[in-house]
Coordinates of C-alpha atoms in Angstrom, one line a residue:
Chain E
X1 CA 231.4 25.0 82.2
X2 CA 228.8 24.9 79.2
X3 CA 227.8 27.7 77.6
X4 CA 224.1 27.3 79.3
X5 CA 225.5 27.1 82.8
X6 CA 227.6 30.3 81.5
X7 CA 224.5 32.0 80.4
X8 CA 222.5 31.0 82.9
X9 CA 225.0 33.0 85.8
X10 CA 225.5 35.8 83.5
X11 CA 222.5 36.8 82.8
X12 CA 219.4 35.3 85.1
X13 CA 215.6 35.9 84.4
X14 CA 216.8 37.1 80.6
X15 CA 213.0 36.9 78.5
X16 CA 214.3 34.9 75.9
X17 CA 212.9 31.5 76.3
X18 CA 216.0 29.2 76.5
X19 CA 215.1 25.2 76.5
X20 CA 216.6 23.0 78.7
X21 CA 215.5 19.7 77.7
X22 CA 214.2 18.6 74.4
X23 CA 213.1 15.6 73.0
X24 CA 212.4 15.1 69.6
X25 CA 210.1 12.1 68.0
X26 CA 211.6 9.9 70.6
X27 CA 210.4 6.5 70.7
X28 CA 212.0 3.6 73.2
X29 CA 211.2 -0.1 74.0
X30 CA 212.2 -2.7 75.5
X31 CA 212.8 -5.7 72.9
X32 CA 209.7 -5.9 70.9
X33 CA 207.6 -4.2 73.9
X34 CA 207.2 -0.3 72.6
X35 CA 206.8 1.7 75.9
X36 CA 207.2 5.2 74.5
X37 CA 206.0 6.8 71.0
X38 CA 207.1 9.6 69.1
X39 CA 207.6 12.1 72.4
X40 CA 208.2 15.7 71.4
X41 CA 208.4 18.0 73.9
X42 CA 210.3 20.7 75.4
X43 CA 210.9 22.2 78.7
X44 CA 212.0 26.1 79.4
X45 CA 215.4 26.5 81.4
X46 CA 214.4 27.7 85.4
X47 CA 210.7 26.0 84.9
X48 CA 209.4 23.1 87.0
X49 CA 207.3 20.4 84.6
X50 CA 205.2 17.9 86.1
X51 CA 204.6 14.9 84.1
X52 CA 201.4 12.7 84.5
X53 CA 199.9 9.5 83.7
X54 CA 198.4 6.4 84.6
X55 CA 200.8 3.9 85.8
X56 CA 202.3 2.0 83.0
X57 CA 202.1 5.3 80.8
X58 CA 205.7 5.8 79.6
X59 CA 206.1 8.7 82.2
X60 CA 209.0 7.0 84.3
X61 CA 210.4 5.7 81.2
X62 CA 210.5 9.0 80.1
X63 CA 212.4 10.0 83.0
X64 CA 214.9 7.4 83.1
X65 CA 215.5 7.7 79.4
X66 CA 216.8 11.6 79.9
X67 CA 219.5 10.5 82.1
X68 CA 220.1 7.1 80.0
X69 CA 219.1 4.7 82.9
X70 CA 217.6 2.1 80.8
X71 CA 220.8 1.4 78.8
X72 CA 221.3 -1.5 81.0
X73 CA 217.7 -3.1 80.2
X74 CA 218.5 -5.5 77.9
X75 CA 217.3 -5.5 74.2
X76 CA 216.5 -1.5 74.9
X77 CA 215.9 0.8 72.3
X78 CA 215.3 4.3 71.0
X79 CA 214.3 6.5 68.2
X80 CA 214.6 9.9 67.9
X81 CA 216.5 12.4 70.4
X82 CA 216.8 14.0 73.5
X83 CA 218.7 16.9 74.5
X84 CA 219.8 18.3 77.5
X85 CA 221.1 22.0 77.3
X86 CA 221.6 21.4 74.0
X87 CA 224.0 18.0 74.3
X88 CA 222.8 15.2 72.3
X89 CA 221.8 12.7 75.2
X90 CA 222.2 9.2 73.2
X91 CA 224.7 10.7 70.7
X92 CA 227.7 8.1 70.9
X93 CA 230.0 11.0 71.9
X94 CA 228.2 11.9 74.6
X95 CA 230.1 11.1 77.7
X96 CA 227.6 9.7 80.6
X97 CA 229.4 10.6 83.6
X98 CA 229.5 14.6 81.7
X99 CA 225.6 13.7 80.9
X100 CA 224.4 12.4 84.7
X101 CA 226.6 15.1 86.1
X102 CA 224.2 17.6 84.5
X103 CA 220.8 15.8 85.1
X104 CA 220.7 15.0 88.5
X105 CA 217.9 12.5 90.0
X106 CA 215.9 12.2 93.1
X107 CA 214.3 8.7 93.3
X108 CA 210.6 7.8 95.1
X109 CA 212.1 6.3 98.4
X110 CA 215.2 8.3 99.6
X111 CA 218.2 6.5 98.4
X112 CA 221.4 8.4 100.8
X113 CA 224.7 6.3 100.6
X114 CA 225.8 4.7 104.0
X115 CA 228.0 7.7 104.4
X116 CA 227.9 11.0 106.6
X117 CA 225.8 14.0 105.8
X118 CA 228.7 15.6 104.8
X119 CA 230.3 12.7 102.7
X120 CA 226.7 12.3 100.7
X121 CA 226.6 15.9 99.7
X122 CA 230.6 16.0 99.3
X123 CA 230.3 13.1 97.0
X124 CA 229.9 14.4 93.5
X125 CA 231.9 17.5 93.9
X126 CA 234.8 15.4 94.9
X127 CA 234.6 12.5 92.5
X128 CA 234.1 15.0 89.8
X129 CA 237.1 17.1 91.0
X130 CA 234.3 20.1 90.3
X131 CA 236.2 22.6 93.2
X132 CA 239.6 22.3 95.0
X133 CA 239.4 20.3 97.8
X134 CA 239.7 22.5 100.2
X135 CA 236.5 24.5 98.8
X136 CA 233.9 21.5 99.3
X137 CA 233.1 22.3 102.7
X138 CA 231.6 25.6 101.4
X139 CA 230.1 23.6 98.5
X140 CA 228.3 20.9 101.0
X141 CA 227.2 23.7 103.0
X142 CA 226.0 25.5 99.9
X143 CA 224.2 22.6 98.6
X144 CA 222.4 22.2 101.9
X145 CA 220.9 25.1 102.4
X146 CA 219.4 25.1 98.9
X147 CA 218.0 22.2 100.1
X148 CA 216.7 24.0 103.1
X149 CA 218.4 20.9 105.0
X150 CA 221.4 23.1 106.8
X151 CA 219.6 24.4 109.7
X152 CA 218.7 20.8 110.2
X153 CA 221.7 19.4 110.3
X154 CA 225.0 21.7 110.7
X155 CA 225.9 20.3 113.9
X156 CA 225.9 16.6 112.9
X157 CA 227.6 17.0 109.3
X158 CA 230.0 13.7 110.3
X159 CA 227.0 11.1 111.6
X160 CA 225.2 8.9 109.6
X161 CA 223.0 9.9 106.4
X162 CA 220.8 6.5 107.7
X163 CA 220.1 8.5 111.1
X164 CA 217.9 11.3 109.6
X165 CA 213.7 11.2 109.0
X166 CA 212.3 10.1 105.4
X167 CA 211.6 14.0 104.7
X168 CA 215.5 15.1 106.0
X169 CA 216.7 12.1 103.6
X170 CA 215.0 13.4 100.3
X171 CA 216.2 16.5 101.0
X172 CA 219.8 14.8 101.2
X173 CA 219.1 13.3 98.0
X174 CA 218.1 16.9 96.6
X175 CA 221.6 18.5 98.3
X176 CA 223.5 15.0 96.9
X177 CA 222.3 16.0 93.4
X178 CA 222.7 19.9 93.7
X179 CA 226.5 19.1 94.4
X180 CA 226.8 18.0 91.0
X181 CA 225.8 21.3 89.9
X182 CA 223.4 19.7 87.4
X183 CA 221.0 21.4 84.6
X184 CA 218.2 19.4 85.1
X185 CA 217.0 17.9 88.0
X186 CA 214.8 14.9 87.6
X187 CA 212.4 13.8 90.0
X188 CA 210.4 10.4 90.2
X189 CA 207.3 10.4 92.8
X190 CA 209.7 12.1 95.4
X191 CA 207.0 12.8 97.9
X192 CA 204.9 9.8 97.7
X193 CA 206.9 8.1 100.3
X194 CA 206.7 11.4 102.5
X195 CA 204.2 12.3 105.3
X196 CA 202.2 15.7 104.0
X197 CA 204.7 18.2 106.3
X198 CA 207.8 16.6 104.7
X199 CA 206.0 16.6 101.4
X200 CA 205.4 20.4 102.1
X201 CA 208.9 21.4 102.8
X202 CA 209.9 18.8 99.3
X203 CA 207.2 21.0 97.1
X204 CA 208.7 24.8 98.8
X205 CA 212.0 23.1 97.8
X206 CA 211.0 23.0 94.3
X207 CA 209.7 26.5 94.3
X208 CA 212.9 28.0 95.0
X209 CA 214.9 25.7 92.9
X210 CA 212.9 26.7 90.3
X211 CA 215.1 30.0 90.1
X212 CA 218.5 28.2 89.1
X213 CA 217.1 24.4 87.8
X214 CA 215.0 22.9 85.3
X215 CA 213.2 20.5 87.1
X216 CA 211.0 17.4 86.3
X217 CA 209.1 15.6 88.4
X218 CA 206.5 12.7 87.6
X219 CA 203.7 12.5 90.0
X220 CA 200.2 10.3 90.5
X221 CA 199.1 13.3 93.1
X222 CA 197.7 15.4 90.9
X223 CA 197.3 18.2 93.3
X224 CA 200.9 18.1 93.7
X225 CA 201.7 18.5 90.1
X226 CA 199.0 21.6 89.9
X227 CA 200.6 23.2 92.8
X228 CA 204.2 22.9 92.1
X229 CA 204.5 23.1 88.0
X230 CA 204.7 25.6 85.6
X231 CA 203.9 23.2 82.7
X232 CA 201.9 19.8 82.7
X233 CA 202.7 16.9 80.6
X234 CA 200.1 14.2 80.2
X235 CA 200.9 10.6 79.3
X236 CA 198.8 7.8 78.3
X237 CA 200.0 4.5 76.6
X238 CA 203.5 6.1 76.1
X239 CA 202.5 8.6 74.1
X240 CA 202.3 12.4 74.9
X241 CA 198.6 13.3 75.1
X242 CA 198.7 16.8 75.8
X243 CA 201.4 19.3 77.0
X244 CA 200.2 22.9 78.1
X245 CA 199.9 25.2 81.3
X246 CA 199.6 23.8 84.4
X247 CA 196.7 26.3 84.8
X248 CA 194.9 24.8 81.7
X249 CA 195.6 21.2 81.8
X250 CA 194.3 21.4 85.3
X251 CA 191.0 24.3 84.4
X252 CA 190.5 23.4 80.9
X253 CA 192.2 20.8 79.5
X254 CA 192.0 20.7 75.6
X255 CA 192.0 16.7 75.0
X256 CA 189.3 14.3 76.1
X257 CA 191.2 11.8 77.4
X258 CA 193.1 14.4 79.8
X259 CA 190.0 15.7 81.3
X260 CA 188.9 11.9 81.9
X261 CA 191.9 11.5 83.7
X262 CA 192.2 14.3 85.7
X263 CA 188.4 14.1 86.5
X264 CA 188.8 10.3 87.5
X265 CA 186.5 9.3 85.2
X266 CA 189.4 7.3 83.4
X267 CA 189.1 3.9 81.5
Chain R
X1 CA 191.5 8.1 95.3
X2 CA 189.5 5.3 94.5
X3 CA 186.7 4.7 91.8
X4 CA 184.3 3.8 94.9
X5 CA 184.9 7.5 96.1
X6 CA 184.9 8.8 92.6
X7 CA 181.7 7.8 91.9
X8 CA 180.2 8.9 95.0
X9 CA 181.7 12.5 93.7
X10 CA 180.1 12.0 90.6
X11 CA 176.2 11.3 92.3
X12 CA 177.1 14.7 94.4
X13 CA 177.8 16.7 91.2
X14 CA 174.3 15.2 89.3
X15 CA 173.1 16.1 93.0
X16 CA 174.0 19.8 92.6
X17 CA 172.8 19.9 88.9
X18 CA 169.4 18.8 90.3
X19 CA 169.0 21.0 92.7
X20 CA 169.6 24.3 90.5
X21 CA 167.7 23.1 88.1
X22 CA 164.6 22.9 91.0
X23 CA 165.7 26.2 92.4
X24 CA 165.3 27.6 88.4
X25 CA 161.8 26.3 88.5
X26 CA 161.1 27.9 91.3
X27 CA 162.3 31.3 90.3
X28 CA 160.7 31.2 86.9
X29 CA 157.4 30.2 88.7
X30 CA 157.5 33.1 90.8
X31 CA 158.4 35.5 87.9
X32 CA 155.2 33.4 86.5
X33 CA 153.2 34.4 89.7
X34 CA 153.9 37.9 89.7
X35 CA 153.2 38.9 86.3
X36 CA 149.9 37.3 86.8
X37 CA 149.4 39.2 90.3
X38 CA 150.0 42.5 88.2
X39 CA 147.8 41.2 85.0
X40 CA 145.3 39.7 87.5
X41 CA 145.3 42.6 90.1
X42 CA 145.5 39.4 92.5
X43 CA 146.8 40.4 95.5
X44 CA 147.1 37.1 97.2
X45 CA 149.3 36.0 94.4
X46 CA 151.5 38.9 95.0
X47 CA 151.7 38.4 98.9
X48 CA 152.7 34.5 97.5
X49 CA 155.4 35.5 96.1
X50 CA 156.8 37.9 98.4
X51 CA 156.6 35.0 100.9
X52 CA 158.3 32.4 98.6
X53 CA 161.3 34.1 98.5
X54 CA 162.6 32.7 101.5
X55 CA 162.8 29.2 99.8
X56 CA 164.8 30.3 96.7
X57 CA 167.6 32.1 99.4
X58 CA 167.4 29.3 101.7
X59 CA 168.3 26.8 98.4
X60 CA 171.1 29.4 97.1
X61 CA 172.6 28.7 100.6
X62 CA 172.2 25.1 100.5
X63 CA 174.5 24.9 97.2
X64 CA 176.3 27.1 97.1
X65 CA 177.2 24.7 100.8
X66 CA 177.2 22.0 99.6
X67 CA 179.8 23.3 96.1
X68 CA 182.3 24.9 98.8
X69 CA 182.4 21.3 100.7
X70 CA 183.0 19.6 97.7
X71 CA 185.1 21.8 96.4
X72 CA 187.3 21.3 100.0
X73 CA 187.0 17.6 100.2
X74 CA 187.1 17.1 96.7
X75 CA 189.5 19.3 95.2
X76 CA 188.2 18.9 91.4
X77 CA 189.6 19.3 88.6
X78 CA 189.2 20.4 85.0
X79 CA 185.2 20.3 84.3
X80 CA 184.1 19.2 87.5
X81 CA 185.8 22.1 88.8
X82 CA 184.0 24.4 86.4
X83 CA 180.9 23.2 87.3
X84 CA 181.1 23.5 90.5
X85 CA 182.5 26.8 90.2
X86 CA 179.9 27.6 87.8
X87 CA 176.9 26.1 90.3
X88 CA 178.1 28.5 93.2
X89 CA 177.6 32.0 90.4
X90 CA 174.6 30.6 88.8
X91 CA 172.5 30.1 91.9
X92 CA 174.0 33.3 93.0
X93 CA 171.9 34.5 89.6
X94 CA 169.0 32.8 90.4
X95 CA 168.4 34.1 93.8
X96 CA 168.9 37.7 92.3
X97 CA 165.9 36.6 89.9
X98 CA 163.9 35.6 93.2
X99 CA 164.4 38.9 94.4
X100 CA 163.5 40.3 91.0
X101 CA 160.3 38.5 91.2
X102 CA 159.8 39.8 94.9
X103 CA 159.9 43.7 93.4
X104 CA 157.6 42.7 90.6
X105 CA 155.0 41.9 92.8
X106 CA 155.7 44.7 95.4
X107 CA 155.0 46.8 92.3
X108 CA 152.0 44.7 91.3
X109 CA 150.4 45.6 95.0
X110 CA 151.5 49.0 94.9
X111 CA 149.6 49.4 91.0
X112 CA 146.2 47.8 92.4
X113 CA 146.1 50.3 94.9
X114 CA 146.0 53.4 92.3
X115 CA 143.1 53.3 89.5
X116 CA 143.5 50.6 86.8
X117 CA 146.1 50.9 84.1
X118 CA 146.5 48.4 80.7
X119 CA 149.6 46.9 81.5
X120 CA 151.1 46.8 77.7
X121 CA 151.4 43.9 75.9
X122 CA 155.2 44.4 75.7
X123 CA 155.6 44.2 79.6
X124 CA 153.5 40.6 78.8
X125 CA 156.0 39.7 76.1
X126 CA 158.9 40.5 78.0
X127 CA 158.2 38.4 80.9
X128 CA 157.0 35.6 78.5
X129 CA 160.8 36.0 76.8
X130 CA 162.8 36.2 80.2
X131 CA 160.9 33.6 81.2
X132 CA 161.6 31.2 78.4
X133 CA 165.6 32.5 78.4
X134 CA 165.9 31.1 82.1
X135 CA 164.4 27.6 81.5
X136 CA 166.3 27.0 78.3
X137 CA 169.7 28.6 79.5
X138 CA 169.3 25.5 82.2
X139 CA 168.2 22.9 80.2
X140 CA 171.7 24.0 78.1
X141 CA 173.1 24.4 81.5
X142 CA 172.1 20.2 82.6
X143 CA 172.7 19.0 78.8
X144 CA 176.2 20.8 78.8
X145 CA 175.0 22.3 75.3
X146 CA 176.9 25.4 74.7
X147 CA 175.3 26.1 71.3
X148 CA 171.9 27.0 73.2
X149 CA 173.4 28.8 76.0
X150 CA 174.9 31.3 73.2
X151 CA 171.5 31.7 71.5
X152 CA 170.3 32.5 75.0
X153 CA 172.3 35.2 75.3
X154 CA 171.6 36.6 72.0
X155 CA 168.1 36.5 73.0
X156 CA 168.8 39.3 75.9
X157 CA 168.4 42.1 72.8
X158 CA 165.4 41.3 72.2
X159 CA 164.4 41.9 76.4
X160 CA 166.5 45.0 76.1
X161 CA 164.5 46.4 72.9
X162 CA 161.0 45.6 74.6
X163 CA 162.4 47.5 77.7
X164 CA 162.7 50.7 75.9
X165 CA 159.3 50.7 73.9
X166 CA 157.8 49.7 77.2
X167 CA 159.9 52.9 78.3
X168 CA 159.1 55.4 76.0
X169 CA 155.6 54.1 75.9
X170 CA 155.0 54.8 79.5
X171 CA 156.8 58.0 79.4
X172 CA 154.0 59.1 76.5
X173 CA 151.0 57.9 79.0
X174 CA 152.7 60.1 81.7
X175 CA 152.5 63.3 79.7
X176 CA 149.4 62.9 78.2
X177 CA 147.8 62.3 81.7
X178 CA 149.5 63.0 85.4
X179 CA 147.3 61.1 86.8
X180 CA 149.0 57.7 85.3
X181 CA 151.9 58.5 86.6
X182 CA 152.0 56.4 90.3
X183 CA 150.9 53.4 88.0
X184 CA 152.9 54.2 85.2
X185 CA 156.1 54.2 87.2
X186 CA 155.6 50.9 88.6
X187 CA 155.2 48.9 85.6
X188 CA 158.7 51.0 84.0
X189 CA 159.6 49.3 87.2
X190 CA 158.2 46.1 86.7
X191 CA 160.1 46.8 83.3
X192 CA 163.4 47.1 84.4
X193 CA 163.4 44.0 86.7
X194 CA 162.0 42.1 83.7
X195 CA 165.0 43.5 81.9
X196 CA 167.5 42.6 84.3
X197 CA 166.3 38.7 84.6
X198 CA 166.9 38.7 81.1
X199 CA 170.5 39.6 82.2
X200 CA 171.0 37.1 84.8
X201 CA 169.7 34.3 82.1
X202 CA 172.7 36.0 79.9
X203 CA 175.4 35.3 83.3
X204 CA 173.8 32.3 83.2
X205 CA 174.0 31.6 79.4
X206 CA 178.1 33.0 79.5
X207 CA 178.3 30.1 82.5
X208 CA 177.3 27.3 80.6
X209 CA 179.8 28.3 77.7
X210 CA 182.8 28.3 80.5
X211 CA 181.5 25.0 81.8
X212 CA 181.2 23.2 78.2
X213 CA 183.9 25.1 76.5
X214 CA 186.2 26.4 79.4
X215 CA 186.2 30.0 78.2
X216 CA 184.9 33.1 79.4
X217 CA 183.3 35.2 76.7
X218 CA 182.0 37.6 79.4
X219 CA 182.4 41.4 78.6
X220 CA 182.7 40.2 74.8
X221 CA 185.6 38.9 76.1
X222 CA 185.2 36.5 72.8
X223 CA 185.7 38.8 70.3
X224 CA 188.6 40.2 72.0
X225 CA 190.4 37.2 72.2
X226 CA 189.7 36.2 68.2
X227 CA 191.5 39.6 67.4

């Protein structure tokens, strides 16, 4: 267990602002194509960020880069540094199964395996040997209700992940990622797949992880980032525009091109 | 959404701006109207106003509409929000002027039923001033200039000052002679709601500031937060 995790059970709702995830002058591209400049930003442990920003802003590529998902694009690169609960994300010591263990992802379509309910959720635990065996039952269940999924599905743990709605399936995703008992849970447009009640329970979800995660979530509804962040983060041509309150980027936002954007008056 | 139904949003927000600024003319023309019932002992003027004010509260209804359904169907955002926000409180304002302008005249009838009385040049000066404060604090209010909303509001001192010469003016006519004293209370009456347009121009004024700047510097709230 990291010391963050540690402080984070012994001592909840401390004032101290701790930071979850930093980055610092972090650049990337892909081959001679810059997509991100000089980011610096960082996010409070137990707060929920939204990042914004027309499409083709960096914001995704933001995302992916905190849990190293481009590293397979080819001719990729970086400058500067992200940390996650204080771990060096691109540092060559870094192990990535340790670093994707602790940042856990929810995509924009639900993405279950072609498994049960219960063999989704039991998946990370038991590949990363996190409990004994004989605990991940409690784990699964665990994981599900913080999803707000268990009521849902308790009496069908061993049918097919495939079988449930789009809405039950994000949450699956949500539970999947919880098992990993992760610091940071990333998010990428997981409503906009959703009908508005599924997309309801999704945003409640995030309220009440909110207590024990440090979430992320990039989003074109803008609504949806107002009502569900603490802090906003606006992107435009991969840089960082403005970062503030979610109550002032969204009342009185201090940059120009942020209040064009919001306002739809963009371009 | 898309720039087609942006730009419908947009025409609906010039559409509101319009509107308050025909609703501000019609409250500073019957502030206008009543002064000159009360200079002009004009009783049909008087009675014109009294009868106007229908049309000023039907408009504050009709905005303040039409900013609650865009704000629903709309759901703005950063300035347009603001404005919208600000739209519903200053047509709120200017209704409260209509109804200013409505006691102005009641006292104007009421003052040409007891003998003559000079109505002092400061009551003139005042209403000339309040006046002045409500069409510039909109102009600042359509141009989205800040700068001349805050001199508005410093202009309110001046209203405030004129009220209490007018005040103890009055109050030495009432001593010397009894007999002023019907007339003499009406125009410290006409006084006071002079006095408090001058205060809704200054709502008005602290508005504009939120809406351009998107900070409240109501109850000095400015200085506070510089400390």
């Amino acid at each position: 267990m990291t010391a963050t995790q540690a402080d984070r059970e012994a001592a909840p709702g401390t004032s101290a602002p701790e930071v979850a995830l930093e980055a610092r002058a972090f650049s990337f591209s892909y081959g001679p194509r810059q997509t991100l400049f000089d980011i610096s930003i960082r996010m409070q442990a137990r707060s929920v960020t939204a990042i914004i920003g027309p499409s083709g802003c960096g914001k995704s590529t933001f995302l992916r880069s905190v849990n190293r998902m481009n590293d397979l694009i080819p001719g990729a690169g970086y400058q500067g540094e992200i940390r996650v609960a204080g771990m060096s994300v691109f540092d060559p010591s870094t192990d990535l199964v340790t670093l994707r263990r602790q940042v856990g992802m929810v995509f924009q379509r639900p993405n279950p395996f072609p498994k049960t309910i219960f063999d989704n959720v039991a998946y990370g635990p038991r590949l990363n040997a996190l409990v004994p065996r004989r605990e991940i039952p409690e784990v699964v269940e665990q994981c599900l209700r913080q999803a707000a999924l268990w009521d849902e599905v308790k009496d069908r743990l061993d049918q097919p992940a495939t079988g449930l709605s789009g809405g039950q399936q994000q949450r699956l995703c949500i539970a999947r990622a919880l098992g990993n008992r992760p610091e940071v849970l990333l998010m990428d447009e997981p409503c906009s797949a959703l009908d508005p009640i599924a997309t309801q329970k999704i945003e409640e979800l995030i309220f009440e992880l909110k207590q024990q995660y440090t979430i992320v979530i990039v989003t074109h509804n803008m609504q949806q980032a107002a009502r569900v962040s603490n802090m906003t983060g606006f992107f435009d041509a991969g840089r960082l525009i403005e970062f503030d309150a979610t109550t002032q980027i969204f009342t009185a936002p201090k940059h120009e091109r942020t209040e064009a954007y919001i306002t739809g008056r963009f371009g | 959404m898309s720039q087609e139904g942006h730009r419908h949003f947009h025409d609906e927000l010039s559409q509101v701006k319009v509107r308050l600024l025909t609703m501000s003319g019609e409250a500073e023309a019957a502030v206008q109207v009543a002064i000159e019932a009360l200079l002009e002992r004009d009783a049909d003027k008087a009675r014109q106003v009294i009868a106007g004010d229908s049309v000023i509260d039907a408009m504050e209804v009709e905005i303040e509409e039409k900013c609650l359904n865009l704000l629903a169907l709309q759901q703005p955002m950063a300035k347009d929000l603001r404005l919208l926000v600000s739209a519903i409180k200053i047509s709120n304002d200017l209704e409260r002027v209509g109804d200013h302008a409505v006691n102005i005249a009641q006292s104007a009838e009421r003052i040409m039923q007891s003998r003559p009385i000079t109505p002092e040049p400061e009551i003139v000066e005042m209403a000339r001033v309040a006046r002045e404060m409500l069409s510039d604090v909109l102009e600042a209010f359509v141009r989205g200039d800040s700068a001349s909303a805050r001199e508005v509001c410093l202009r309110d001192d001046k209203v405030d000052a004129l009220n209490r010469s007018v005040f103890r003016i009055l109050l030495t006519h009432m001593m010397e002679d009894p007999h002023s004293i019907g007339a003499a209370m009406g125009l410290l009456l006409v006084s006071r709601n002079l006095e408090r347009i001058g205060d809704l121009a200054t709502n008005i004024g602290e508005d504009v500031v939120f809406l351009v700047e998107g900070k409240s510097i109501k109850h000095h709230a400015e200085h506070f937060g510089n400390q």
